[in-house]
């Protein structure tokens, strides 16, 4: 692995991911909700942000684009399908396109459902995938602009990545997702074990992201749904769940 990945917690529960490839010196900010803390972290490390990658158009993922661009001249790569909603977009991304940080390549996967143009970016050489608000630790994104069938297909594609792939989600939602997961799959011992670790980590103020594809395959009730109908039922139940 050659890309350094830094977690920047911002707003209530967002994570901005800062990537740095030392050979080229290139730095990428993924889903900068805000600019200030992201520019500060880069500066503290002596890095200059040359690119922004956005997974979807929601404000808590693109809110820092303009100010980071103004400060650094960074180029913004974002879903082509959401170009109208991401005015700062420079490089439109579609299924199968690649992005680069230095010599490291990221593959664009279209994963519509949370938003109609949502993308994920998979860096095979780093065993890392950046999933925005599509896949969360023990959860998945709300279906604002898509269908259960689309989310089911997204879960299938992400589950097919190697188990060791680290999954970088854009929010710290693990504890509330896990409370629902315990209800959705009461007989799943792996969820109980994980939740004990998650509760302890959160009590210490620690992050629980990234997760891994393998861990999600064992404990994520949305990735584990056996049919579109089951995913739809679980998503609807989670929408109103108060754990
Ligand atoms: Zn979102
Ligand atoms: Fe979000």
Coordinates of N, CA and C and ligand atoms in Angstrom, one line a residue:
X1 N 0.8 -1.2 0.0 CA 0.0 0.0 0.0 C 0.9 1.2 0.0
X2 N 0.6 2.2 -0.9 CA 1.4 3.3 -1.0 C 0.7 4.6 -0.7
X3 N -0.6 4.6 -0.6 CA -1.4 5.8 -0.4 C -1.7 5.9 1.1
X4 N -1.3 7.1 1.7 CA -1.7 7.4 3.1 C -3.1 7.9 3.1
X5 N -3.9 7.4 4.0 CA -5.3 7.8 4.1 C -5.6 8.4 5.5
X6 N -6.0 9.6 5.6 CA -6.2 10.3 6.8 C -7.7 10.6 7.0
X7 N -8.2 10.3 8.2 CA -9.6 10.6 8.5 C -9.8 12.0 9.1
X8 N -10.7 12.8 8.6 CA -10.9 14.1 9.2 C -12.4 14.2 9.6
X9 N -12.7 14.1 10.9 CA -14.1 14.2 11.3 C -14.5 15.6 11.3
X10 N -15.7 15.9 10.6 CA -16.2 17.2 10.6 C -17.8 17.2 10.8
X11 N -18.3 18.3 11.0 CA -19.8 18.5 11.3 C -20.1 17.5 12.4
X12 N -21.4 17.0 12.4 CA -21.8 16.1 13.5 C -21.1 14.7 13.4
X13 N -21.1 14.1 12.2 CA -20.7 12.7 12.1 C -20.1 12.4 10.7
X14 N -19.7 13.5 10.0 CA -19.1 13.2 8.7 C -17.6 12.9 8.8
X15 N -17.2 12.0 7.9 CA -15.7 11.8 7.7 C -15.3 12.3 6.3
X16 N -14.3 13.2 6.2 CA -13.7 13.5 5.0 C -12.4 12.7 5.0
X17 N -12.0 12.2 3.8 CA -10.8 11.3 3.7 C -9.8 12.1 2.9
X18 N -8.6 12.2 3.4 CA -7.5 12.9 2.8 C -6.5 11.8 2.3
X19 N -6.2 11.7 1.0 CA -5.3 10.7 0.5 C -4.0 11.4 0.0
X20 N -2.9 10.8 0.3 CA -1.6 11.3 -0.1 C -0.8 10.2 -0.7
X21 N -0.3 10.4 -1.9 CA 0.6 9.5 -2.5 C 2.0 10.0 -2.5
X22 N 2.9 9.5 -1.7 CA 4.2 10.1 -1.4 C 5.1 10.3 -2.6
X23 N 5.1 9.3 -3.5 CA 6.0 9.4 -4.7 C 5.8 10.6 -5.5
X24 N 4.5 10.8 -5.9 CA 4.1 12.0 -6.7 C 3.9 13.2 -5.9
X25 N 3.7 13.0 -4.6 CA 3.3 14.1 -3.7 C 1.9 14.6 -3.8
X26 N 1.1 13.8 -4.6 CA -0.3 14.3 -4.8 C -1.2 14.0 -3.6
X27 N -2.2 14.9 -3.5 CA -3.1 14.8 -2.4 C -4.5 15.0 -2.9
X28 N -5.4 14.1 -2.4 CA -6.8 14.2 -2.8 C -7.7 14.3 -1.6
X29 N -8.7 15.2 -1.6 CA -9.7 15.2 -0.6 C -11.0 14.6 -1.1
X30 N -11.5 13.6 -0.4 CA -12.8 12.9 -0.8 C -13.9 13.4 0.1
X31 N -15.0 13.9 -0.6 CA -16.2 14.4 0.0 C -16.0 15.4 1.1
X32 N -15.3 16.5 0.7 CA -15.1 17.6 1.7 C -16.3 18.4 2.1
X33 N -16.9 18.0 3.2 CA -18.2 18.7 3.6 C -17.9 20.1 3.9
X34 N -16.8 20.4 4.4 CA -16.4 21.8 4.7 C -14.9 22.0 4.3
X35 N -14.4 23.2 4.2 CA -13.1 23.4 3.7 C -12.1 23.6 4.8
X36 N -12.4 24.4 5.8 CA -11.5 24.8 6.9 C -10.6 23.7 7.4
X37 N -11.3 22.7 8.1 CA -10.5 21.6 8.7 C -9.7 20.8 7.7
X38 N -10.2 20.7 6.5 CA -9.5 19.9 5.5 C -8.3 20.6 5.0
X39 N -8.4 21.9 4.7 CA -7.2 22.7 4.4 C -6.2 22.7 5.5
X40 N -6.7 22.8 6.7 CA -5.8 22.9 7.9 C -5.0 21.6 8.1
X41 N -5.7 20.4 7.9 CA -5.0 19.2 8.1 C -4.0 19.0 7.0
X42 N -4.3 19.3 5.8 CA -3.4 19.2 4.7 C -2.1 20.1 4.9
X43 N -2.4 21.3 5.4 CA -1.3 22.2 5.6 C -0.4 21.8 6.7
X44 N -1.0 21.2 7.8 CA -0.3 20.7 8.9 C 0.7 19.6 8.5
X45 N 0.3 18.9 7.5 CA 1.2 17.8 7.0 C 2.1 18.2 5.8
X46 N 1.9 19.4 5.4 CA 2.8 19.9 4.3 C 2.3 19.4 2.9
X47 N 1.0 19.1 2.8 CA 0.4 18.6 1.6 C -0.4 19.6 0.9
X48 N -0.5 19.6 -0.4 CA -1.3 20.5 -1.2 C -2.4 19.7 -1.9
X49 N -3.6 20.1 -1.7 CA -4.7 19.3 -2.3 C -4.8 19.7 -3.7
X50 N -4.6 18.7 -4.6 CA -4.7 18.9 -6.0 C -6.0 18.4 -6.7
X51 N -6.7 17.6 -5.9 CA -7.9 17.0 -6.5 C -8.9 16.9 -5.4
X52 N -10.2 17.0 -5.8 CA -11.3 16.6 -4.9 C -12.1 15.6 -5.6
X53 N -12.5 14.5 -4.9 CA -13.4 13.5 -5.5 C -14.6 13.5 -4.7
X54 N -15.8 13.7 -5.4 CA -17.1 13.7 -4.7 C -17.8 12.4 -5.1
X55 N -18.5 11.8 -4.1 CA -19.3 10.6 -4.4 C -20.7 10.9 -4.8
X56 N -21.2 12.1 -4.3 CA -22.6 12.5 -4.7 C -22.8 14.0 -4.3
X57 N -23.9 14.5 -4.7 CA -24.1 16.0 -4.7 C -24.5 16.5 -3.3
X58 N -24.9 15.7 -2.3 CA -25.4 16.3 -1.1 C -24.4 17.3 -0.4
X59 N -24.9 18.3 0.2 CA -24.1 19.4 0.7 C -23.0 19.0 1.7
X60 N -23.3 17.9 2.5 CA -22.3 17.5 3.4 C -21.2 16.6 2.8
X61 N -21.2 16.6 1.4 CA -20.1 16.0 0.7 C -19.4 16.9 -0.3
X62 N -20.1 18.0 -0.6 CA -19.4 19.0 -1.6 C -19.3 20.4 -1.0
X63 N -19.7 20.6 0.2 CA -19.8 21.9 0.8 C -18.5 22.7 0.8
X64 N -17.3 21.9 0.9 CA -16.0 22.5 0.9 C -15.4 22.7 -0.5
X65 N -16.0 22.2 -1.5 CA -15.4 22.2 -2.9 C -14.9 23.6 -3.3
X66 N -15.8 24.6 -3.2 CA -15.5 25.9 -3.8 C -14.3 26.6 -3.0
X67 N -14.3 26.5 -1.7 CA -13.3 27.1 -0.9 C -11.9 26.4 -1.1
X68 N -12.0 25.1 -1.2 CA -10.7 24.3 -1.4 C -10.2 24.6 -2.8
X69 N -11.1 24.7 -3.8 CA -10.6 25.1 -5.1 C -10.0 26.4 -5.2
X70 N -10.7 27.4 -4.5 CA -10.2 28.8 -4.5 C -8.8 28.8 -3.8
X71 N -8.6 28.0 -2.8 CA -7.3 28.1 -2.0 C -6.2 27.3 -2.7
X72 N -6.5 26.3 -3.5 CA -5.5 25.4 -4.0 C -5.5 25.2 -5.5
X73 N -6.6 25.6 -6.1 CA -6.7 25.3 -7.6 C -7.1 23.8 -7.8
X74 N -7.5 23.1 -6.8 CA -7.8 21.7 -7.0 C -8.9 21.4 -8.1
X75 N -8.7 20.3 -8.8 CA -9.7 19.9 -9.8 C -10.7 19.0 -9.1
X76 N -12.0 19.2 -9.5 CA -13.1 18.4 -8.9 C -13.6 17.4 -9.8
X77 N -13.4 16.1 -9.4 CA -14.0 15.0 -10.1 C -15.2 14.5 -9.4
X78 N -16.3 14.4 -10.1 CA -17.6 14.0 -9.5 C -18.5 13.4 -10.5
X79 N -19.6 12.8 -10.0 CA -20.5 12.0 -10.9 C -21.0 12.9 -12.1
X80 N -20.8 12.4 -13.3 CA -21.4 13.1 -14.4 C -22.9 13.2 -14.3
X81 N -23.5 12.2 -13.8 CA -25.0 12.2 -13.7 C -25.5 13.3 -12.8
X82 N -24.6 13.9 -11.9 CA -25.0 14.9 -11.0 C -24.4 16.3 -11.3
X83 N -23.9 16.4 -12.5 CA -23.2 17.6 -12.9 C -24.0 18.9 -12.6
X84 N -25.3 18.8 -12.9 CA -26.1 20.0 -12.6 C -26.2 20.4 -11.2
X85 N -25.9 19.5 -10.3 CA -26.1 19.8 -8.9 C -24.7 20.0 -8.2
X86 N -23.6 19.9 -9.0 CA -22.3 20.1 -8.4 C -21.6 21.1 -9.3
X87 N -21.9 22.4 -9.1 CA -21.4 23.5 -10.0 C -19.9 23.5 -10.1
X88 N -19.2 23.0 -9.1 CA -17.7 23.1 -9.1 C -17.1 22.0 -9.9
X89 N -17.9 21.1 -10.5 CA -17.3 19.9 -11.2 C -16.4 20.3 -12.4
X90 N -15.3 19.7 -12.4 CA -14.3 19.8 -13.6 C -14.3 18.5 -14.4
X91 N -14.2 17.4 -13.8 CA -14.0 16.1 -14.4 C -15.2 15.2 -14.2
X92 N -16.1 15.0 -15.2 CA -17.3 14.1 -14.9 C -16.9 12.7 -14.9
X93 N -17.4 11.9 -14.0 CA -17.1 10.5 -13.8 C -18.3 9.6 -14.1
X94 N -18.0 8.5 -14.9 CA -19.0 7.5 -15.2 C -18.5 6.1 -14.9
X95 N -19.4 5.2 -14.8 CA -19.0 3.8 -14.6 C -17.8 3.4 -15.5
X96 N -16.8 2.8 -14.8 CA -15.7 2.3 -15.5 C -14.6 3.3 -15.8
X97 N -14.8 4.6 -15.5 CA -13.8 5.6 -15.6 C -12.7 5.3 -14.5
X98 N -11.5 5.9 -14.8 CA -10.6 5.8 -13.7 C -10.1 7.2 -13.3
X99 N -9.8 7.3 -12.0 CA -9.2 8.5 -11.4 C -7.8 8.1 -11.0
X100 N -6.9 9.0 -10.8 CA -5.5 8.7 -10.4 C -5.1 9.6 -9.3
X101 N -4.3 9.1 -8.4 CA -3.5 9.9 -7.5 C -2.1 9.3 -7.7
X102 N -1.2 10.1 -8.2 CA 0.1 9.6 -8.7 C -0.1 8.5 -9.6
X103 N 0.6 7.4 -9.4 CA 0.4 6.2 -10.3 C -0.7 5.3 -9.9
X104 N -1.3 5.6 -8.8 CA -2.4 4.7 -8.2 C -3.7 5.0 -8.9
X105 N -4.4 4.0 -9.3 CA -5.6 4.1 -10.1 C -6.8 3.8 -9.2
X106 N -7.9 4.6 -9.4 CA -9.1 4.3 -8.7 C -10.2 4.0 -9.8
X107 N -11.0 3.0 -9.6 CA -12.0 2.7 -10.6 C -13.4 3.2 -10.1
X108 N -14.1 3.8 -11.0 CA -15.4 4.4 -10.7 C -16.5 3.4 -10.9
X109 N -17.3 3.2 -9.8 CA -18.5 2.3 -9.9 C -19.7 3.2 -9.7
X110 N -20.7 3.1 -10.6 CA -21.9 3.8 -10.3 C -22.8 2.9 -9.4
X111 N -23.2 3.6 -8.3 CA -24.0 2.8 -7.3 C -25.2 3.7 -6.9
X112 N -26.1 3.9 -7.8 CA -27.2 4.8 -7.6 C -28.2 4.2 -6.6
X113 N -28.9 5.0 -5.8 CA -30.0 4.7 -4.9 C -30.1 5.7 -3.8
X114 N -29.0 6.0 -3.1 CA -29.0 7.1 -2.1 C -29.3 8.4 -2.9
X115 N -28.5 8.6 -4.0 CA -28.8 9.6 -5.0 C -28.7 8.9 -6.3
X116 N -29.3 9.6 -7.3 CA -29.4 8.9 -8.6 C -28.1 8.7 -9.3
X117 N -27.1 9.6 -9.0 CA -25.8 9.4 -9.7 C -24.6 9.0 -8.8
X118 N -24.9 8.5 -7.6 CA -23.9 8.2 -6.6 C -22.9 7.3 -7.2
X119 N -21.6 7.6 -6.9 CA -20.5 6.7 -7.3 C -19.7 6.2 -6.1
X120 N -19.0 5.1 -6.3 CA -18.0 4.7 -5.3 C -16.7 4.6 -6.1
X121 N -15.6 4.8 -5.4 CA -14.3 4.7 -6.0 C -13.4 3.6 -5.4
X122 N -13.0 2.6 -6.2 CA -12.3 1.5 -5.7 C -10.8 1.6 -6.1
X123 N -9.9 1.5 -5.2 CA -8.5 1.5 -5.4 C -8.0 0.1 -5.2
X124 N -8.0 -0.7 -6.2 CA -7.6 -2.1 -6.0 C -6.2 -2.3 -5.4
X125 N -5.2 -1.5 -5.8 CA -3.9 -1.7 -5.3 C -3.8 -1.3 -3.8
X126 N -4.7 -0.5 -3.3 CA -4.7 -0.1 -1.9 C -5.6 -1.0 -1.1
X127 N -6.4 -1.9 -1.8 CA -7.4 -2.6 -1.1 C -8.3 -1.7 -0.3
X128 N -8.8 -0.6 -1.0 CA -9.7 0.4 -0.4 C -10.8 0.8 -1.3
X129 N -12.0 1.0 -0.7 CA -13.1 1.5 -1.5 C -13.7 2.7 -0.8
X130 N -14.0 3.8 -1.5 CA -14.6 4.9 -0.9 C -16.1 5.0 -1.3
X131 N -17.0 4.8 -0.4 CA -18.4 4.5 -0.7 C -19.4 5.6 -0.4
X132 N -18.9 6.8 0.1 CA -19.8 7.9 0.4 C -20.9 7.5 1.3
X133 N -22.2 7.7 0.9 CA -23.3 7.3 1.7 C -24.1 6.1 1.1
X134 N -23.4 5.2 0.4 CA -24.0 4.0 -0.1 C -24.0 2.9 0.9
X135 N -22.8 2.6 1.4 CA -22.6 1.5 2.3 C -22.0 2.1 3.6
X136 N -22.6 1.7 4.7 CA -22.1 2.1 6.0 C -21.7 0.9 6.8
X137 N -21.0 1.0 7.9 CA -20.7 -0.1 8.8 C -22.1 -0.6 9.4
X138 N -22.4 -1.8 9.0 CA -23.7 -2.4 9.4 C -24.9 -1.7 8.9
X139 N -24.8 -0.8 7.9 CA -25.9 -0.1 7.3 C -25.8 0.2 5.9
X140 N -26.8 0.9 5.3 CA -26.7 1.4 4.0 C -27.4 2.8 3.9
X141 N -27.1 3.5 2.9 CA -27.7 4.9 2.7 C -29.2 4.8 2.6
X142 N -29.9 5.9 2.9 CA -31.3 6.0 2.7 C -31.6 6.1 1.2
X143 N -32.7 5.6 0.8 CA -33.1 5.6 -0.7 C -33.8 6.8 -1.1
X144 N -33.0 7.9 -1.2 CA -33.6 9.2 -1.5 C -34.0 9.3 -3.0
X145 N -33.2 8.8 -3.9 CA -33.4 9.0 -5.3 C -33.3 7.6 -6.1
X146 N -33.6 6.5 -5.4 CA -33.5 5.2 -6.0 C -34.3 4.2 -5.4
X147 N -34.1 3.0 -5.8 CA -35.0 1.9 -5.4 C -34.3 0.8 -4.6
X148 N -35.1 0.0 -3.9 CA -34.5 -1.1 -3.2 C -33.7 -2.0 -4.2
X149 N -34.2 -2.2 -5.4 CA -33.5 -3.1 -6.3 C -32.1 -2.5 -6.7
X150 N -32.0 -1.2 -6.8 CA -30.7 -0.6 -7.1 C -29.8 -0.8 -5.9
X151 N -30.3 -0.6 -4.7 CA -29.4 -0.7 -3.5 C -29.0 -2.2 -3.4
X152 N -29.9 -3.1 -3.6 CA -29.6 -4.5 -3.6 C -28.4 -4.9 -4.5
X153 N -28.5 -4.3 -5.7 CA -27.4 -4.5 -6.7 C -26.1 -3.9 -6.2
X154 N -26.2 -2.7 -5.6 CA -25.0 -2.1 -5.1 C -24.3 -2.9 -4.0
X155 N -25.2 -3.5 -3.1 CA -24.6 -4.3 -2.0 C -23.9 -5.5 -2.6
X156 N -24.6 -6.1 -3.6 CA -24.0 -7.3 -4.3 C -22.6 -7.0 -4.9
X157 N -22.5 -5.8 -5.6 CA -21.2 -5.5 -6.2 C -20.2 -5.2 -5.2
X158 N -20.5 -4.5 -4.1 CA -19.5 -4.2 -3.1 C -19.1 -5.5 -2.3
X159 N -20.1 -6.3 -2.1 CA -19.8 -7.6 -1.4 C -18.9 -8.5 -2.2
X160 N -18.8 -8.3 -3.5 CA -18.0 -9.1 -4.4 C -16.5 -8.6 -4.4
X161 N -16.2 -7.5 -3.8 CA -14.8 -7.0 -3.7 C -14.1 -8.0 -2.7
X162 N -12.8 -8.0 -2.7 CA -12.1 -8.9 -1.8 C -12.4 -8.6 -0.3
X163 N -12.6 -9.6 0.5 CA -12.9 -9.4 1.9 C -12.0 -8.4 2.6
X164 N -10.8 -8.4 2.3 CA -9.8 -7.5 3.0 C -10.0 -6.1 2.6
X165 N -10.8 -5.8 1.6 CA -10.9 -4.4 1.1 C -11.5 -3.5 2.3
X166 N -10.7 -2.4 2.6 CA -11.2 -1.5 3.6 C -12.3 -0.6 3.0
X167 N -13.3 -0.4 3.7 CA -14.5 0.4 3.3 C -14.5 1.7 4.0
X168 N -14.3 2.8 3.2 CA -14.3 4.1 3.8 C -15.6 4.8 3.6
X169 N -16.5 4.8 4.7 CA -17.8 5.4 4.6 C -17.7 6.9 5.0
X170 N -18.7 7.7 4.6 CA -18.6 9.1 4.9 C -19.3 9.6 6.2
X171 N -19.8 8.6 7.0 CA -20.4 9.0 8.2 C -20.1 8.0 9.3
X172 N -20.0 8.4 10.6 CA -19.9 7.6 11.7 C -21.4 7.2 12.2
X173 N -21.9 6.2 11.6 CA -23.3 5.8 11.9 C -23.3 4.4 12.6
X174 N -22.2 3.9 12.9 CA -22.1 2.4 13.2 C -22.9 2.0 14.4
X175 N -22.9 2.8 15.4 CA -23.6 2.4 16.7 C -25.1 2.3 16.4
X176 N -25.7 3.3 15.8 CA -27.1 3.3 15.5 C -27.5 2.2 14.5
X177 N -26.6 2.0 13.5 CA -26.9 0.9 12.6 C -26.8 -0.4 13.3
X178 N -25.9 -0.6 14.2 CA -25.7 -1.8 14.9 C -26.9 -2.2 15.8
X179 N -27.5 -1.1 16.4 CA -28.7 -1.4 17.2 C -29.8 -2.0 16.4
X180 N -29.9 -1.4 15.1 CA -31.0 -2.0 14.3 C -30.5 -3.4 13.8
X181 N -29.3 -3.6 13.5 CA -28.8 -4.9 13.0 C -29.1 -6.0 14.0
X182 N -29.0 -5.7 15.3 CA -29.3 -6.6 16.4 C -30.7 -7.1 16.3
X183 N -31.6 -6.2 15.9 CA -33.0 -6.5 15.8 C -33.3 -7.2 14.5
X184 N -32.6 -6.8 13.4 CA -32.9 -7.4 12.1 C -32.4 -8.9 12.1
X185 N -31.3 -9.1 12.8 CA -30.8 -10.5 12.8 C -30.4 -10.9 14.2
X186 N -31.5 -11.2 15.0 CA -31.2 -11.5 16.4 C -30.4 -12.7 16.7
X187 N -30.3 -13.6 15.7 CA -29.5 -14.8 15.9 C -28.1 -14.7 15.4
X188 N -27.7 -13.6 14.9 CA -26.4 -13.4 14.3 C -25.3 -13.0 15.4
X189 N -24.6 -14.0 15.9 CA -23.6 -13.8 16.9 C -22.5 -12.8 16.5
X190 N -22.2 -12.7 15.3 CA -21.1 -11.8 14.8 C -21.5 -10.4 15.0
X191 N -22.8 -10.1 14.9 CA -23.3 -8.7 15.1 C -23.2 -8.4 16.6
X192 N -23.5 -9.3 17.5 CA -23.4 -9.1 18.9 C -22.0 -8.8 19.3
X193 N -21.1 -9.6 18.8 CA -19.6 -9.5 19.1 C -19.2 -8.1 18.6
X194 N -19.5 -7.8 17.4 CA -19.1 -6.5 16.9 C -19.6 -5.4 17.7
X195 N -20.9 -5.4 18.0 CA -21.5 -4.3 18.8 C -20.8 -4.1 20.1
X196 N -20.4 -5.1 20.8 CA -19.6 -4.9 22.0 C -18.4 -4.1 21.8
X197 N -17.7 -4.4 20.6 CA -16.5 -3.7 20.3 C -16.8 -2.3 19.9
X198 N -17.9 -2.1 19.2 CA -18.3 -0.8 18.7 C -18.6 0.1 19.9
X199 N -19.5 -0.4 20.8 CA -19.9 0.4 22.0 C -18.6 0.8 22.8
X200 N -17.7 -0.1 22.9 CA -16.5 0.2 23.7 C -15.7 1.2 23.0
X201 N -15.5 1.1 21.7 CA -14.8 2.1 20.9 C -15.4 3.5 21.0
X202 N -16.7 3.5 20.9 CA -17.4 4.8 20.9 C -17.3 5.4 22.3
X203 N -17.4 4.6 23.3 CA -17.2 5.1 24.7 C -15.8 5.7 24.9
X204 N -14.8 5.2 24.2 CA -13.5 5.8 24.3 C -13.4 7.0 23.3
X205 N -14.4 7.3 22.6 CA -14.4 8.4 21.6 C -13.7 8.0 20.3
X206 N -13.5 6.7 20.0 CA -12.8 6.3 18.8 C -13.8 6.1 17.6
X207 N -13.2 6.3 16.4 CA -13.9 6.1 15.2 C -14.1 4.6 14.9
X208 N -15.1 4.2 14.2 CA -15.3 2.7 13.9 C -15.2 2.5 12.4
X209 N -14.8 3.5 11.6 CA -14.6 3.5 10.2 C -13.1 3.7 9.9
X210 N -12.5 3.1 8.9 CA -13.1 2.2 8.0 C -13.5 0.8 8.6
X211 N -14.4 0.2 7.8 CA -14.7 -1.2 8.1 C -14.1 -2.1 6.9
X212 N -14.5 -3.3 6.8 CA -14.0 -4.1 5.7 C -15.1 -4.8 5.0
X213 N -14.9 -5.2 3.8 CA -16.0 -5.9 3.1 C -16.3 -7.2 3.8
X214 N -15.2 -7.9 4.3 CA -15.5 -9.2 5.0 C -16.3 -9.0 6.2
X215 N -16.1 -8.0 7.0 CA -16.8 -7.7 8.2 C -18.3 -7.4 7.9
X216 N -18.4 -6.6 6.8 CA -19.8 -6.2 6.4 C -20.6 -7.5 5.9
X217 N -19.9 -8.4 5.2 CA -20.6 -9.6 4.8 C -21.1 -10.4 5.9
X218 N -20.4 -10.3 7.1 CA -20.8 -11.0 8.3 C -21.9 -10.3 9.1
X219 N -21.9 -9.0 9.0 CA -22.7 -8.3 10.1 C -23.6 -7.2 9.5
X220 N -23.6 -7.0 8.2 CA -24.5 -5.9 7.6 C -25.8 -6.4 7.1
X221 N -26.9 -6.1 7.8 CA -28.2 -6.7 7.4 C -28.7 -6.3 6.0
X222 N -28.1 -5.2 5.5 CA -28.5 -4.8 4.1 C -27.7 -5.6 3.1
X223 N -26.4 -5.7 3.3 CA -25.6 -6.5 2.4 C -26.0 -8.0 2.5
X224 N -26.5 -8.4 3.7 CA -26.9 -9.8 3.9 C -28.3 -10.1 3.4
X225 N -29.1 -9.1 3.1 CA -30.5 -9.3 2.7 C -30.5 -10.3 1.5
X226 N -31.4 -11.3 1.6 CA -31.4 -12.4 0.7 C -32.2 -12.1 -0.6
X227 N -32.9 -11.0 -0.6 CA -33.7 -10.6 -1.8 C -33.9 -9.1 -1.8
X228 N -34.4 -8.6 -2.9 CA -34.7 -7.2 -3.0 C -35.8 -6.9 -1.9
X229 N -36.8 -7.8 -1.8 CA -37.9 -7.6 -0.9 C -37.4 -7.5 0.6
X230 N -36.4 -8.3 0.9 CA -35.9 -8.3 2.3 C -35.1 -7.0 2.5
X231 N -34.3 -6.6 1.5 CA -33.6 -5.3 1.7 C -34.6 -4.2 1.8
X232 N -35.7 -4.2 1.0 CA -36.7 -3.1 1.1 C -37.4 -3.1 2.5
X233 N -37.7 -4.3 3.0 CA -38.3 -4.4 4.3 C -37.4 -3.8 5.4
X234 N -36.1 -4.2 5.3 CA -35.2 -3.8 6.3 C -34.9 -2.3 6.2
X235 N -34.8 -1.8 5.0 CA -34.5 -0.3 4.8 C -35.7 0.5 5.4
X236 N -37.0 0.0 5.1 CA -38.1 0.7 5.6 C -38.2 0.7 7.1
X237 N -37.8 -0.5 7.7 CA -37.8 -0.6 9.2 C -36.8 0.3 9.8
X238 N -35.6 0.3 9.2 CA -34.5 1.2 9.7 C -34.9 2.7 9.7
X239 N -35.6 3.0 8.6 CA -36.0 4.5 8.4 C -36.8 5.0 9.7
X240 N -37.5 4.1 10.3 CA -38.4 4.5 11.4 C -37.9 3.9 12.8
X241 N -36.7 3.3 12.7 CA -36.2 2.6 13.9 C -35.7 3.6 14.9
X242 N -36.1 3.5 16.2 CA -35.6 4.3 17.2 C -35.0 3.3 18.3
X243 N -33.7 3.1 18.2 CA -33.0 2.2 19.0 C -32.6 2.8 20.3
Ligands
LIG1 ZN1 -25.8 11.8 1.3
LIG2 FE1 -23.9 12.3 3.8

